[in-house]
Short mmCIF file of C-alpha atoms in Angstrom, two decimals:
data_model
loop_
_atom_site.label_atom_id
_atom_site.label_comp_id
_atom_site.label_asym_id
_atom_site.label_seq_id
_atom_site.Cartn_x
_atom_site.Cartn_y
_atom_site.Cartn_z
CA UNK A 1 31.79 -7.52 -73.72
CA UNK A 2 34.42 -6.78 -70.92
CA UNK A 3 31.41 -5.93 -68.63
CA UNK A 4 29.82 -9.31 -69.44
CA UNK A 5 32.90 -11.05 -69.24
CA UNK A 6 33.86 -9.41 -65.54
CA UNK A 7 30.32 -10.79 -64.53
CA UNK A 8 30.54 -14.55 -65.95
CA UNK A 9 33.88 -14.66 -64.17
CA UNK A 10 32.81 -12.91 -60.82
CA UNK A 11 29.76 -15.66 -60.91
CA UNK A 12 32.40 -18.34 -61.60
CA UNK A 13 33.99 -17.37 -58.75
CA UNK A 14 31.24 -17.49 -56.26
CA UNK A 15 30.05 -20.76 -57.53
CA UNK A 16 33.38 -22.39 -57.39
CA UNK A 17 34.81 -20.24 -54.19
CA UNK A 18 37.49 -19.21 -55.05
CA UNK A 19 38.61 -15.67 -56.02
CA UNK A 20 39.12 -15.93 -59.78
CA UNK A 21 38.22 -11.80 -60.45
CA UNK A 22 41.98 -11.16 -60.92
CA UNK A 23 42.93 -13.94 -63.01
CA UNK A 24 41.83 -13.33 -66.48
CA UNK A 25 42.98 -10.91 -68.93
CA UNK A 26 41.30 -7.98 -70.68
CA UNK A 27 41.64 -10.15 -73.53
CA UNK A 28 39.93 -13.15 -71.69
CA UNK A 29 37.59 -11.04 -70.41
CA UNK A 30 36.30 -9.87 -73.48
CA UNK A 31 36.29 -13.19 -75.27
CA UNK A 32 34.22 -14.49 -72.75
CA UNK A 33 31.66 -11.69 -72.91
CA UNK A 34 31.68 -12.11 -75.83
CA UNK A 35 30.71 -15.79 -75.71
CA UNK A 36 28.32 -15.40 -73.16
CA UNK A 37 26.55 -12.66 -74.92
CA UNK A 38 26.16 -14.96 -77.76
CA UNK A 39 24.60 -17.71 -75.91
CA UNK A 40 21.81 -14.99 -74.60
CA UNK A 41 21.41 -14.13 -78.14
CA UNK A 42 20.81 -17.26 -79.41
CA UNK A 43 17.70 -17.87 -76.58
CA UNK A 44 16.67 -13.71 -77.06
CA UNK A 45 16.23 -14.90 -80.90
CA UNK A 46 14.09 -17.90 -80.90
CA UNK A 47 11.34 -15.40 -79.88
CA UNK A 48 12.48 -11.47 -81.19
CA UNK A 49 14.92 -10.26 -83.56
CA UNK A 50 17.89 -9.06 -83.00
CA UNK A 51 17.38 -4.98 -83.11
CA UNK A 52 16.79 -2.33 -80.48
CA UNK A 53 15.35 -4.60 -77.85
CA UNK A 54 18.39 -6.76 -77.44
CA UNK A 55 20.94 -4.22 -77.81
CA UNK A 56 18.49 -2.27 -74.63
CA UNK A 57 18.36 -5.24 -72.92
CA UNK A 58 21.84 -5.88 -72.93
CA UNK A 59 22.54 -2.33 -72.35
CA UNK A 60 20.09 -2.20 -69.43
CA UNK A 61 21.49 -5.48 -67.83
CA UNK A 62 25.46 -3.80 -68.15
CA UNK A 63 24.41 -0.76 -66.58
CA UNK A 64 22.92 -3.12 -63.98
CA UNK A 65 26.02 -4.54 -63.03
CA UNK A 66 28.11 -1.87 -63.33
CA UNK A 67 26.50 -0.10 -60.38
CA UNK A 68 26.27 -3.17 -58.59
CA UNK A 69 30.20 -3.49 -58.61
CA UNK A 70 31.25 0.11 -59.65
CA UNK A 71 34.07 -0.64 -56.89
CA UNK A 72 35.45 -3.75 -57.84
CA UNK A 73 35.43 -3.12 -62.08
CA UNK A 74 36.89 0.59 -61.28
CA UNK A 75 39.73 -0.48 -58.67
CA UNK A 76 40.13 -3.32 -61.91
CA UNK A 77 40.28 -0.99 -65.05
CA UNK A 78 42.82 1.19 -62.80
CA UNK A 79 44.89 -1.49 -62.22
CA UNK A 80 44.83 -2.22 -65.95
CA UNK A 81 45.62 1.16 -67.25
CA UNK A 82 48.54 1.04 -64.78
CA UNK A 83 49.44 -2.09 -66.26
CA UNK A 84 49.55 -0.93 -69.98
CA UNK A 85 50.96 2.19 -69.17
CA UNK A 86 54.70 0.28 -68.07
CA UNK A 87 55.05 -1.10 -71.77
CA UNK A 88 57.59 0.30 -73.58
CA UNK A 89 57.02 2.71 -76.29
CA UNK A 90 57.95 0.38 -78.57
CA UNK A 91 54.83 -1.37 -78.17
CA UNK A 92 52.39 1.37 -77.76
CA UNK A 93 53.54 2.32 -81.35
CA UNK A 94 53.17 -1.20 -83.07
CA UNK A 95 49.42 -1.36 -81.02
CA UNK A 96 48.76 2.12 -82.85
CA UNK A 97 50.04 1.03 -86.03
CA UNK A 98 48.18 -1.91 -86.02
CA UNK A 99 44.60 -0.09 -84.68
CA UNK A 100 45.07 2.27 -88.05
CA UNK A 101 45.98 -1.03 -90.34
CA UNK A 102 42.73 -2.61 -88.68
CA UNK A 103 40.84 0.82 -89.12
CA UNK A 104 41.79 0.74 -92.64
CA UNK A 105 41.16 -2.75 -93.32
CA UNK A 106 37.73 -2.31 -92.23
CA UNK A 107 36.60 0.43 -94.39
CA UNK A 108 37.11 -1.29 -97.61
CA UNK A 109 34.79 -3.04 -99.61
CA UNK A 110 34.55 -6.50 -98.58
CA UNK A 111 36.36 -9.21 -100.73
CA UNK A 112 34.91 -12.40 -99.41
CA UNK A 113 32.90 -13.86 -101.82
CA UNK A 114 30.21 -15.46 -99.69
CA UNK A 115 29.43 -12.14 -97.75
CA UNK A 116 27.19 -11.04 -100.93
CA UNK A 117 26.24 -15.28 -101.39
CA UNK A 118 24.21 -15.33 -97.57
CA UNK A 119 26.48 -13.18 -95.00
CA UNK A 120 24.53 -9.99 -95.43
CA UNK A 121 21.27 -11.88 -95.93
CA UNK A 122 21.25 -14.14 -93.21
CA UNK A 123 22.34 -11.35 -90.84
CA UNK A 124 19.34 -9.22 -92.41
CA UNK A 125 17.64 -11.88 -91.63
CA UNK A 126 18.64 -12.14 -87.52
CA UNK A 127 18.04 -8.21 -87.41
CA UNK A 128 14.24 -8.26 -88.69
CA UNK A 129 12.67 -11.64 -87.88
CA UNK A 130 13.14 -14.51 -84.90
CA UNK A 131 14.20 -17.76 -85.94
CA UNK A 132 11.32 -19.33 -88.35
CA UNK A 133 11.24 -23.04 -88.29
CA UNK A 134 11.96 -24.55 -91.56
CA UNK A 135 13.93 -21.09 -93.03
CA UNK A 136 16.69 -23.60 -94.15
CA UNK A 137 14.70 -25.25 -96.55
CA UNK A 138 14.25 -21.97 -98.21
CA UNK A 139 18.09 -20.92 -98.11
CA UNK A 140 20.35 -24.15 -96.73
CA UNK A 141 22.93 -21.73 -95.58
CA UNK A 142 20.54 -20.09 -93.01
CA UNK A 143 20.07 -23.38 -91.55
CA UNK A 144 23.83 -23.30 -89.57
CA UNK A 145 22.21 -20.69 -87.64
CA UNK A 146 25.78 -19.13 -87.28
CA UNK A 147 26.81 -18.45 -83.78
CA UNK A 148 28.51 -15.13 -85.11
CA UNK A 149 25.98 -13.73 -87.13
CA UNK A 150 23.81 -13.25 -83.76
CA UNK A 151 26.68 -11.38 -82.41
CA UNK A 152 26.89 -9.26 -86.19
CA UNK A 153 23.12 -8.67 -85.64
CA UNK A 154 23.51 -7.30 -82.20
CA UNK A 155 26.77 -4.95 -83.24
CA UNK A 156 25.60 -3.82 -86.65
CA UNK A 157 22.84 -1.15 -85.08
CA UNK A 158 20.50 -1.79 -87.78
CA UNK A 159 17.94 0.67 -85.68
CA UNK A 160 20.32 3.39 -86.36
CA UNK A 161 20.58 3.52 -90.23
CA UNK A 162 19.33 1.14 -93.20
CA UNK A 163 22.78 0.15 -93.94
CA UNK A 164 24.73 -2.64 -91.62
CA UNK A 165 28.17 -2.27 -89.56
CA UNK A 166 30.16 -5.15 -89.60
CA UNK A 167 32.39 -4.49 -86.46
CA UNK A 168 32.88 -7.91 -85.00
CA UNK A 169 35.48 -8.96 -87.10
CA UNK A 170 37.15 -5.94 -86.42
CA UNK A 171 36.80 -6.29 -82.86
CA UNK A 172 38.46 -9.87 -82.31
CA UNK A 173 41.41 -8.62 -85.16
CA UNK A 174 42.39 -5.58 -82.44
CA UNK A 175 41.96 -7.99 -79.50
CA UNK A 176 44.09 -10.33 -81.15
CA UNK A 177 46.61 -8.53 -82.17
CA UNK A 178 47.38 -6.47 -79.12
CA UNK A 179 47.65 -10.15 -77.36
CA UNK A 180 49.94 -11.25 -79.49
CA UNK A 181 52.08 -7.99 -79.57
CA UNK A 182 52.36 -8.04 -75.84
CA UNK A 183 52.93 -11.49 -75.58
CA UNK A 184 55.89 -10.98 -78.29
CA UNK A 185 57.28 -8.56 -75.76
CA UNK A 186 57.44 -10.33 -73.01
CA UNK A 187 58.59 -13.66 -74.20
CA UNK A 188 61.75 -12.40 -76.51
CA UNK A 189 62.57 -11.18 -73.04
CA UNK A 190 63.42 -14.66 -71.61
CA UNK A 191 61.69 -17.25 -73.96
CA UNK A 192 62.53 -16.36 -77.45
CA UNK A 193 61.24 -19.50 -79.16
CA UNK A 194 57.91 -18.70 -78.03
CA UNK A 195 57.91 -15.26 -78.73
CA UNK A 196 58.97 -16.24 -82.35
CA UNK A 197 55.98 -18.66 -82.38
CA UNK A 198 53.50 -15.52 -81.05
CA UNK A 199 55.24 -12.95 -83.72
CA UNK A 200 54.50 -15.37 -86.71
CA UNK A 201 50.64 -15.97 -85.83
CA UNK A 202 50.68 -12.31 -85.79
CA UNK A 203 52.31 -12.10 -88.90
CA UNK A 204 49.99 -14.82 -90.71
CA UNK A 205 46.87 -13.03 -88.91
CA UNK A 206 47.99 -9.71 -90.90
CA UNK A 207 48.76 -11.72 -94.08
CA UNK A 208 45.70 -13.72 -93.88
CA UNK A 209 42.63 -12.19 -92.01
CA UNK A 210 43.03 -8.37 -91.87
CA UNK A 211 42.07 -8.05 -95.73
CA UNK A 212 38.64 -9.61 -94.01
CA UNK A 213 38.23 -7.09 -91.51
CA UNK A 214 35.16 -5.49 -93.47
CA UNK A 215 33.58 -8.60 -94.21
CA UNK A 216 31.35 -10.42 -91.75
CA UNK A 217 32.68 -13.66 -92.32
CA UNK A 218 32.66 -16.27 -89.59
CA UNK A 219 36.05 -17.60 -90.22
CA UNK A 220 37.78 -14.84 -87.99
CA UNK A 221 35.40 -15.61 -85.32
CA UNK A 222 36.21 -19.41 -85.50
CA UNK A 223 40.21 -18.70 -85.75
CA UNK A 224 40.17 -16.05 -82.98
CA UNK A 225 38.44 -18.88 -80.24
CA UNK A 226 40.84 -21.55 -81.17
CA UNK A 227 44.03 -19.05 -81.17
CA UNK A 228 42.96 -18.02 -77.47
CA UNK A 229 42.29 -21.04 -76.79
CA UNK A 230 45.52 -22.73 -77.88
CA UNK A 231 47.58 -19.39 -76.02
CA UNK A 232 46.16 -20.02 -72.93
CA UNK A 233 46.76 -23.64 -72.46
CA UNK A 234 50.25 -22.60 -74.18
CA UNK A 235 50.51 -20.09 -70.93
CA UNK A 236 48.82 -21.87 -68.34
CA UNK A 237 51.00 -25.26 -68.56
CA UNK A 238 54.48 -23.43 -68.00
CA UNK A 239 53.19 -22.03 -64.45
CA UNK A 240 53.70 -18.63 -65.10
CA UNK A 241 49.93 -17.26 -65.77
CA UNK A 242 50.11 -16.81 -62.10
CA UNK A 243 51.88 -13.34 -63.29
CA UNK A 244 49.60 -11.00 -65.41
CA UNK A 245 51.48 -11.85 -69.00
CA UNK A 246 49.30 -9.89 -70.96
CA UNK A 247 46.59 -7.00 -70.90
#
């Protein structure tokens, strides 16, 4: 997803000329891979499912890239590890504490009722067959053709085993969490309203979401698109994003 996200921004950059590859985040980067990756899926489906193929495709087409712009994404990461490795310990141990609560989270059985009702099915569904016209008249719920569940398809490696892996959930929890932990730091520093505001959406995302990490609903998806999306305008309108405020 970071690979995917480097590219959509690199392309962005080039079509609107001007330099944008040092702007965004890990985080950012990431979501927007994510996203992107998505939209390919939603095309790659209408005429395959979402198994081995897509995940070689995708795969193929990162590998692609990478060698393309080995230079640029290594000088990148470098300067990112750098970046993360001037935290405090303080918050390298609340990242690690959270990875294991995540970790945990995610190995238990899943609690959302409507992940045995048509989460599992409908993502069966994605990993076996393309997109049937008319498959909502059989089961409504397949009908909202649920922008996460092609992601879940790709990231469960259903070639790999009969069971599923639900790690998308997962995924955006971590990414979220270590945004908002960093983002705590910093602001408490000079802006300790905000970094209030940042600590309680992490609290409520602990209280709330993490018991969810296991399931593959689509509410964590939905919440973790409008959070970014209400932290960057939140960071963007003050003028400082011109400094790197988070990983």
């Amino acid at each position: 997803t970071t690979l995917t996200g480097h590219f959509v921004f690199r392309i962005l950059g080039r079509l609107l000329r001007k330099d944008v590859s040092a702007e965004p985040s890990t985080a950012e980067m990431s979501i927007t891979g994510l996203t992107f990756l998505g939209i390919l899926l939603s095309f790659f489906s209408l005429f395959l499912k979402i198994g081995l193929a897509a995940n070689l495709l995708i795969v193929v087409f990162c590998l692609i890239y990478f060698l393309s712009a080995r230079k640029s994404i290594i000088s990148d990461f470098k300067s990112r590890v750098i970046g993360y490795k001037q935290f405090p310990s303080i918050v390298k141990i609340l990242i690690f504490i959270y990875l294991i609560l995540v970790l945990i989270a995610a190995q238990s059985i899943p609690n959302v009722s409507d992940t045995g009702l048509y989460h599992i099915q409908n993502i069966k569904w994605i990993s076996n067959f393309k997109v049937i016209p008319g498959l909502g008249n059989l089961h409504g719920r397949f009908a909202y053709n649920n922008h996460s569940f092609l992601l879940e398809a790709l990231f469960n490696f259903s070639f790999l085993k009969p069971d599923f892996f639900h790690l998308l959930n997962s995924y955006l929890l971590v990414i979220l969490s270590v945004t908002l932990i960093i983002l705590v730091h910093k602001k408490l520093n000079h802006d300790i309203w905000r970094g209030f505001l940042y600590a309680g959406l992490l609290l409520l995302l602990q209280v709330f979401y993490l018991k969810s990490a296991s399931s593959p609903t689509p509410d964590i998806f939905s919440l973790a698109g409008i959070w970014f999306i209400f932290i960057i305008y939140l960071e963007r309108i003050t003028g400082e994003r011109k400094s790197k405020l988070y990983w």
